Coordinates of C-alpha atoms (C1' of nucleotides) in Angstrom, one line a residue:
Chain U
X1 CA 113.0 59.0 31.8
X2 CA 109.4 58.9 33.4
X3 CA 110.7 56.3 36.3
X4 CA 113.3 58.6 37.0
X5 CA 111.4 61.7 37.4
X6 CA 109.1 59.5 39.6
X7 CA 111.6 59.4 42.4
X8 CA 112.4 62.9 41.9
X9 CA 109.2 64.0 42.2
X10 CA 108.0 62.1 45.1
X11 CA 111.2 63.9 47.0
X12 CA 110.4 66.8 45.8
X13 CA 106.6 66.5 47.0
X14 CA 108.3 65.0 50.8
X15 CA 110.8 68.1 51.1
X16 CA 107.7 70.4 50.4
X17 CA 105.4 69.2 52.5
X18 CA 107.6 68.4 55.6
X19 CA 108.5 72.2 55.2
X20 CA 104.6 73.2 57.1
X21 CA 103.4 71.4 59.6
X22 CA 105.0 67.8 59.1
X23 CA 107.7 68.2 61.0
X24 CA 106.7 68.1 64.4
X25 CA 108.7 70.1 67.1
X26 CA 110.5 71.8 64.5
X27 CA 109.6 75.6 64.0
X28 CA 112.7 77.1 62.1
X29 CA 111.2 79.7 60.1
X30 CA 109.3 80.8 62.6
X31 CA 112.2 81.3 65.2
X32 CA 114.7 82.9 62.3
X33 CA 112.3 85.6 61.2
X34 CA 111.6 86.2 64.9
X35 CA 115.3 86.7 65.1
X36 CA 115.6 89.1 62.3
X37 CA 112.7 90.8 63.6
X38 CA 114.7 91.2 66.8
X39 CA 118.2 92.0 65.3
X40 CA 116.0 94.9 63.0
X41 CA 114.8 96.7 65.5
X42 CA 117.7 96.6 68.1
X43 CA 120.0 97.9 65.5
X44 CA 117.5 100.6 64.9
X45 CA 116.5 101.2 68.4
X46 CA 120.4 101.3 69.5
X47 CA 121.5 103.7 66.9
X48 CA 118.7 106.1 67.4
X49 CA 119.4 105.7 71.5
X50 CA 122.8 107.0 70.5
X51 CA 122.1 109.6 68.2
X52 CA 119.6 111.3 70.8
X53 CA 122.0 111.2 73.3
X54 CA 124.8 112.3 71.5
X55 CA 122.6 115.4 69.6
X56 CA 120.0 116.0 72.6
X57 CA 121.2 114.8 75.7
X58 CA 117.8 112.8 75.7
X59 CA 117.0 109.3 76.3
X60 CA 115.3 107.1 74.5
X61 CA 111.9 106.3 76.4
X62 CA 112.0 110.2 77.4
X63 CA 111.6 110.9 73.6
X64 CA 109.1 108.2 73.2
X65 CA 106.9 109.5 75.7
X66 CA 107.2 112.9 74.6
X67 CA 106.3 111.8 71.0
X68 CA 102.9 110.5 72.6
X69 CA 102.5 113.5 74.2
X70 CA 103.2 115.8 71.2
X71 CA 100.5 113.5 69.2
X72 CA 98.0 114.6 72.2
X73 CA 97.9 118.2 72.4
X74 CA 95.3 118.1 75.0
X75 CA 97.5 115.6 76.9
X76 CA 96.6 111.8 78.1
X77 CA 96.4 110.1 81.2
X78 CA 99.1 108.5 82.7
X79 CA 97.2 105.0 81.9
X80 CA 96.8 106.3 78.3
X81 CA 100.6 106.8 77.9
X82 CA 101.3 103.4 79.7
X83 CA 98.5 101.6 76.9
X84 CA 100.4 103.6 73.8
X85 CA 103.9 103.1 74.7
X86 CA 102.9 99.3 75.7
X87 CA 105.1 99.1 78.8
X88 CA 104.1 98.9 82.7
X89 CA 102.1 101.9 84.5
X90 CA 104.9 101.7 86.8
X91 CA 107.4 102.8 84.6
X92 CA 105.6 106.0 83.1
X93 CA 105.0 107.2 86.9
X94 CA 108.4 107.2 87.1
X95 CA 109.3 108.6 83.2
X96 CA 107.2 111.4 83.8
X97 CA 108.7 112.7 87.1
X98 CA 111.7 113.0 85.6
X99 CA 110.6 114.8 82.5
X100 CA 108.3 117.0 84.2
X101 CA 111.2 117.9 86.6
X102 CA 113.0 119.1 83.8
X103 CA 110.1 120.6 82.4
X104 CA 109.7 119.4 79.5
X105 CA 106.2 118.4 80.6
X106 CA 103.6 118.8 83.1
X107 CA 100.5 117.4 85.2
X108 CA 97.0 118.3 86.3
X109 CA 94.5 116.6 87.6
X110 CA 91.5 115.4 85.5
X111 CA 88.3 117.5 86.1
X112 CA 86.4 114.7 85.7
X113 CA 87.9 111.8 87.8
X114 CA 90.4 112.5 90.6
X115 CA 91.7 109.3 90.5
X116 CA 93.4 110.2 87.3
X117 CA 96.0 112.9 86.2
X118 CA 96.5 114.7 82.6
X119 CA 99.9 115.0 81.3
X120 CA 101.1 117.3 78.6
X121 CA 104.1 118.9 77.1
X122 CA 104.6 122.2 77.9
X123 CA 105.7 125.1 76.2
X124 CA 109.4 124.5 76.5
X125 CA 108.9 120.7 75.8
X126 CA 106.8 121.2 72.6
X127 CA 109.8 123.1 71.5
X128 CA 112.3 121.0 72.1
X129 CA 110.3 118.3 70.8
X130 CA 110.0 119.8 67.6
X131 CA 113.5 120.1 67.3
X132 CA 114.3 116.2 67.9
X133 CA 111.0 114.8 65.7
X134 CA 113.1 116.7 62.8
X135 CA 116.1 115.0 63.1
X136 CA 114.3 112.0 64.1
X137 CA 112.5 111.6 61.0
X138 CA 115.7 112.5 59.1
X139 CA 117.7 109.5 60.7
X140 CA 114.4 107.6 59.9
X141 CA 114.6 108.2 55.9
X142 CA 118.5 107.4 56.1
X143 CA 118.2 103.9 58.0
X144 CA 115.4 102.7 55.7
X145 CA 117.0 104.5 52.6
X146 CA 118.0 101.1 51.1
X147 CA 113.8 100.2 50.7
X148 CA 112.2 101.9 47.9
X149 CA 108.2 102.6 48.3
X150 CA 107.0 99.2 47.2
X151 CA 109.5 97.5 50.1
X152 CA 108.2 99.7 52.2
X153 CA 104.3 99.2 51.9
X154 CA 105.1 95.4 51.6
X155 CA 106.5 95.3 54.7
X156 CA 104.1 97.7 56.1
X157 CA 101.2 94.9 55.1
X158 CA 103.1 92.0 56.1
X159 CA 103.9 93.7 59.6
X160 CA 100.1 94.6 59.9
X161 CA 99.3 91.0 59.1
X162 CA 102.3 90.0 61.6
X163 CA 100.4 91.8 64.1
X164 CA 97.3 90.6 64.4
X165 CA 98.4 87.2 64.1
X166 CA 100.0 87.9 67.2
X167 CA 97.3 89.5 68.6
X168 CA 94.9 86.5 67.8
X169 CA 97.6 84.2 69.3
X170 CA 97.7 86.4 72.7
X171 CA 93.7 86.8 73.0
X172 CA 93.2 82.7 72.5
X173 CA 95.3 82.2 75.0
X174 CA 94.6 85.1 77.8
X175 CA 91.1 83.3 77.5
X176 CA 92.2 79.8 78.9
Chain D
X1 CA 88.5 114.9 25.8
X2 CA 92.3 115.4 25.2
X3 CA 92.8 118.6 27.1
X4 CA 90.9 117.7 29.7
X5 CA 93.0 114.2 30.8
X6 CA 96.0 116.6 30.1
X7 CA 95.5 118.4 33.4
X8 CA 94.7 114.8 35.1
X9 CA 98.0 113.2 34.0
X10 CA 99.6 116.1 35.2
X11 CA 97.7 116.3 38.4
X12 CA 98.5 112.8 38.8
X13 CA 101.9 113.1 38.3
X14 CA 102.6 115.8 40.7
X15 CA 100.8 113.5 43.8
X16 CA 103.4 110.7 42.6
X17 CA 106.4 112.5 42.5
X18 CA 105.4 114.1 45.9
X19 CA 105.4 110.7 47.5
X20 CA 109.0 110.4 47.2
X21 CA 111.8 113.3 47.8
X22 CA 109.3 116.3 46.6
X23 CA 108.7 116.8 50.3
X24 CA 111.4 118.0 52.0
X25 CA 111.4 116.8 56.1
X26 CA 108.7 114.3 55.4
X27 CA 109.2 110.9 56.4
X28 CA 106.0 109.7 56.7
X29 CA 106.4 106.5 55.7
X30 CA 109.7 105.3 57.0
X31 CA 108.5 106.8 60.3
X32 CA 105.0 104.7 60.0
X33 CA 107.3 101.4 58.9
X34 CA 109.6 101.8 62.6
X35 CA 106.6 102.2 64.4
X36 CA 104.4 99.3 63.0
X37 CA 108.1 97.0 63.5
X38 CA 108.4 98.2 67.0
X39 CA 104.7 97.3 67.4
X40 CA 105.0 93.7 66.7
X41 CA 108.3 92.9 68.3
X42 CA 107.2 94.6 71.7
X43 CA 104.1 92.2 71.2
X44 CA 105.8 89.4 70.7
X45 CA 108.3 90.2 73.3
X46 CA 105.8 90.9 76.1
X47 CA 104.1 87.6 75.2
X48 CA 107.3 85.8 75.3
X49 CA 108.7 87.4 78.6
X50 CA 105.1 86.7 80.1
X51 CA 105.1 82.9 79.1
X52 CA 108.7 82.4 80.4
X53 CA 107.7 83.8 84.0
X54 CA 104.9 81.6 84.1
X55 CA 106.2 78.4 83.0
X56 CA 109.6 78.4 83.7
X57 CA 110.2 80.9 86.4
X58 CA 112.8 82.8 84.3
X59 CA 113.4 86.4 82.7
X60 CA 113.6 86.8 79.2
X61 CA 117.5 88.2 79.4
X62 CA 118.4 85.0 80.9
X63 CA 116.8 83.1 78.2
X64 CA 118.4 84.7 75.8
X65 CA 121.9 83.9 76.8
X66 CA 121.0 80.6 77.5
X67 CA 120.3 80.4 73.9
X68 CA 123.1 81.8 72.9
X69 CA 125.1 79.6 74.6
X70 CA 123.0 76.2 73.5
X71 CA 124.1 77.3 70.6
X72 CA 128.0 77.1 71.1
X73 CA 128.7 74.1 72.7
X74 CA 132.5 74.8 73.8
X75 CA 131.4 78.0 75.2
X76 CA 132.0 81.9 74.4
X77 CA 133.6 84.6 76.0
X78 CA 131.7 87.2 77.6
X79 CA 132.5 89.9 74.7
X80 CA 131.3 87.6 72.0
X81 CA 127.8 86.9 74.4
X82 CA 127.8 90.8 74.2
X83 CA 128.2 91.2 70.5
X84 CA 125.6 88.5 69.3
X85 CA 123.5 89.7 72.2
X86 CA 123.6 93.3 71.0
X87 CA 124.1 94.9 74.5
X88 CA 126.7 96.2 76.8
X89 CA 129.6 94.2 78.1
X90 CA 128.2 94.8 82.3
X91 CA 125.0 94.2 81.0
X92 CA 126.1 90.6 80.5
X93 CA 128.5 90.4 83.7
X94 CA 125.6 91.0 85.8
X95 CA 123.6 88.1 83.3
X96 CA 125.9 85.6 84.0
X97 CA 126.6 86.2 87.4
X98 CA 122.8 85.6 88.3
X99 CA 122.8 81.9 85.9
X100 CA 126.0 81.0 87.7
X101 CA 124.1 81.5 91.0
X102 CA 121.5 79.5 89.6
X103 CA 123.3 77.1 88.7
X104 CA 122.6 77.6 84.4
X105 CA 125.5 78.2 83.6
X106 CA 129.7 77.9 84.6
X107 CA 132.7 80.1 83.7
X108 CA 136.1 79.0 83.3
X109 CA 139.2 81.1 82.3
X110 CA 140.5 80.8 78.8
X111 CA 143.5 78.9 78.4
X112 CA 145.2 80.8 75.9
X113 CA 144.0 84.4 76.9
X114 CA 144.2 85.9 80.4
X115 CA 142.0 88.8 79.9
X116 CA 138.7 86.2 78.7
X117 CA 136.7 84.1 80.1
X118 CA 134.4 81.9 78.7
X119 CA 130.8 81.0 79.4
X120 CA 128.4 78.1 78.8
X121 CA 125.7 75.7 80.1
X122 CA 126.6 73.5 82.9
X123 CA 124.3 70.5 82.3
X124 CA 121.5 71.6 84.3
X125 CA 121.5 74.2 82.0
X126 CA 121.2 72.4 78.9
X127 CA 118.5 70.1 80.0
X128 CA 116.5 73.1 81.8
X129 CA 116.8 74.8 78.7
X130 CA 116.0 72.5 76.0
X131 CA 112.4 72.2 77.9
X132 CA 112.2 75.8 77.5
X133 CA 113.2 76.2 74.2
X134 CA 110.6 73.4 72.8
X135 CA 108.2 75.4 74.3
X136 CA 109.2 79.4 73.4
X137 CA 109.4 77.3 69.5
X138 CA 106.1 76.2 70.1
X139 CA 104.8 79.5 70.9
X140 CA 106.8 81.2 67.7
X141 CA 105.2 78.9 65.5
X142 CA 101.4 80.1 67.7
X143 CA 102.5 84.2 67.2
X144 CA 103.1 83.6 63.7
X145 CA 100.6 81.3 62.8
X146 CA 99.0 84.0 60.4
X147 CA 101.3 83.8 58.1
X148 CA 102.0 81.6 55.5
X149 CA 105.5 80.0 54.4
X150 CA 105.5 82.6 51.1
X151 CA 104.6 85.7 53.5
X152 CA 107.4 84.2 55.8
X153 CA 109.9 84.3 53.3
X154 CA 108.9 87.6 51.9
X155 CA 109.3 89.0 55.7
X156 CA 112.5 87.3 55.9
X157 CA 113.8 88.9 53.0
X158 CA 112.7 92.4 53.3
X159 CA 114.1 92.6 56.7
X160 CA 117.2 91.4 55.5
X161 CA 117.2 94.1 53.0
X162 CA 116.1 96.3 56.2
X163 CA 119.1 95.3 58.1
X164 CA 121.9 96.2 55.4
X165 CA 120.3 99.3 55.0
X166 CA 120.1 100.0 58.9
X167 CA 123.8 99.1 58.7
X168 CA 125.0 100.7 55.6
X169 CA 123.7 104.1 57.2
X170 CA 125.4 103.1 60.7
X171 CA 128.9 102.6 59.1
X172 CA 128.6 105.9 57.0
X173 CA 127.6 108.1 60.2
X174 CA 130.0 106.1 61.7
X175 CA 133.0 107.5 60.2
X176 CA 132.3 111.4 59.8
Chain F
dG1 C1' 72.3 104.2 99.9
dG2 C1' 75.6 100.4 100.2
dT3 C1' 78.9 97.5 98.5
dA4 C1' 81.5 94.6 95.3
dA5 C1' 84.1 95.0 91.2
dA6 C1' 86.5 97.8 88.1
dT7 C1' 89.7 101.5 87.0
dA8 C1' 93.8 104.9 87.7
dT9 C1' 97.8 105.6 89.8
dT10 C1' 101.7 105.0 93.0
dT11 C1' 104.9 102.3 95.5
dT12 C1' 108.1 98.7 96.1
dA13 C1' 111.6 95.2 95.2
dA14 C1' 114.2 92.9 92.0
dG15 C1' 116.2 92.9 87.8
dT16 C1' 117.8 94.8 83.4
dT17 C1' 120.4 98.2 80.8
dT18 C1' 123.4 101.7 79.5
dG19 C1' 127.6 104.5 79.1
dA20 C1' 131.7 105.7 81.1
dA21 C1' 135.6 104.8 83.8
dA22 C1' 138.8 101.6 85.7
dC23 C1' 141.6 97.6 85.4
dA24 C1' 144.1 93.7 83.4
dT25 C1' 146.3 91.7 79.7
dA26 C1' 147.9 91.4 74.8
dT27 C1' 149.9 93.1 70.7
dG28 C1' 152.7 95.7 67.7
dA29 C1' 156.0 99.2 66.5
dA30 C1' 160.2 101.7 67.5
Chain N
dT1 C1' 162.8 95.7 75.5
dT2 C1' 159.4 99.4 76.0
dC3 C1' 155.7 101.8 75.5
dA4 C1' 151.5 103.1 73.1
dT5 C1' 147.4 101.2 71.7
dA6 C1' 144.0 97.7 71.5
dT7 C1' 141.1 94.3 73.6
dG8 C1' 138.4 91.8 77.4
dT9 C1' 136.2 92.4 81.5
dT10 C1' 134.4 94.6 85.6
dT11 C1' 132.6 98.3 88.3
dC12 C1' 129.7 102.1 89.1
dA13 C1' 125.9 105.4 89.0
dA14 C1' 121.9 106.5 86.9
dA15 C1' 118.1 105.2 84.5
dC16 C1' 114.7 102.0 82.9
dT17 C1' 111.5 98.2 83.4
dT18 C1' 108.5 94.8 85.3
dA19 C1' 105.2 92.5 88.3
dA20 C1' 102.8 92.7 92.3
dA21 C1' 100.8 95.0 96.2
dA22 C1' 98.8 99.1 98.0
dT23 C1' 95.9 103.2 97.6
dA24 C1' 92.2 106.1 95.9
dT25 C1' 88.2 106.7 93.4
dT26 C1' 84.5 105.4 90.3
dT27 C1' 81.0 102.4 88.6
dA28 C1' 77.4 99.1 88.7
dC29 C1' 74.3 96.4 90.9
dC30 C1' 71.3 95.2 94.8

DNA sequence: GGTAAATATTTTAAGTTTGAAACATATGAA
DNA sequence: TTCATATGTTTCAAACTTAAAATATTTACC
């Protein structure tokens, strides 16, 4: 019996340890849950494009920006927006031109620094806004319905954690 | 003593019970959970699409297919790219027709269906690939070097959970 | 003050992405 | 067969997105 077990144990101690770092080259578990992650939110992200298209004739990064804006009463600047919504300055020039030509939001300059310009919803936008963050939260609740609390704050932590490991990853190597 | 942890209990009981369906319209927490995931993947995703410019000269969208297709050695029709790819079927027309330009990747009629065609690496393809796909492994196993194998698996399992749920509440909205 | 570096924004070109319409072929039912 | 419907792909217009260059202004340092 105990020169059996031996054997067993001694593959049972390989298969463990090769599963970190012993296995050079090989990041499986790493990829796959960077895979899920992926497949999570483009499911989410496609159904919710959808659903504000179909119920509010809005798109996607319209709403987003918007939902910045609502959070901001007394607006942002453009380069805020760009930093909160994480995507190019480029791209909320152009986001905001649109919206603010259907006047759902507008511009003025900055008292302060003429190089940069406030924007803000405006009335009309705030309303309409209002309007989409209720059935946006709504869809919310029903696509995470099958988490109770504890799922939920579990993978709130281990999505905080997520994130600044990533973070730490990106500043290490922005130094170099 | 008794009456006063009377109105305590009951206190506490109301704030736990609110937490849940009390409030009607709140989704605090669901709406806190999408934002934290779309956080971290646009992290990771900037990271990655950054690192693949730099090293390799090529957009993350063309990695992607590429991947796809390493991993379906007699090839896959454009529709099937689509559906594993999760976007439209001209988004990936225009995909391939840029790798084919390059080179990447070859189409050749299906045999057996007139409508299809199928995709996959030419061998240039494959070996300029598996360079890049040591290295975007690499860099998976850098983001996510924060977490150990436990918290790994726990993520992997909740966001399974996640995705059935996204799904389940797809289908059923779906069908009405 | 003068000037180099930093910051805020826009512009541009190339590419990605969608949703809808159009087209081609396949399949199944009458 | 024949036609209605389904499936696979492309096309198209509009919008989104990025990265890089250009512009305007501010800040900090001498």
């Amino acid at each position: 019996m105990r020169s059996e077990s031996t054997r067993e144990d001694w593959t049972i101690s390989v298969d463990a340890e090769t599963k970190a770092s012993e296995r050079p080259g090989d990041h499986e578990a790493e990829l796959r849950l960077w895979l899920r992650m992926l497949t999570c939110t483009s499911l989410i992200e496609g159904e919710i494009r959808t659903r504000l298209r179909k119920r509010f004739d809005i798109t996607l990064p319209r709403f987003d920006l918007m939902a910045q804006l609502e959070k901001a009463p007394d607006g942002l600047t453009l380069g805020e927006v760009s930093r909160r919504m994480m995507v190019s300055n480029g791209n909320v020039t152009g986001l905001v031109e649109r919206l603010v030509a259907e006047g759902l939001v507008e511009r003025r300059a900055s008292p302060k620094d003429r190089r940069a310009t406030y924007v803000r919803l405006t009335d009309e936008g705030r309303a309409v806004f209002s309007g989409m963050a209720r059935a946006h939260g709504d869809w919310m609740a029903e696509l995470f319905d099958g988490l109770d609390p504890e799922e939920i704050g579990s993978l709130m932590e281990l999505l905080a954690k997520t994130k600044r490991s990533v973070q730490r990853a990106t500043m290490e190597t922005d130094q170099r």
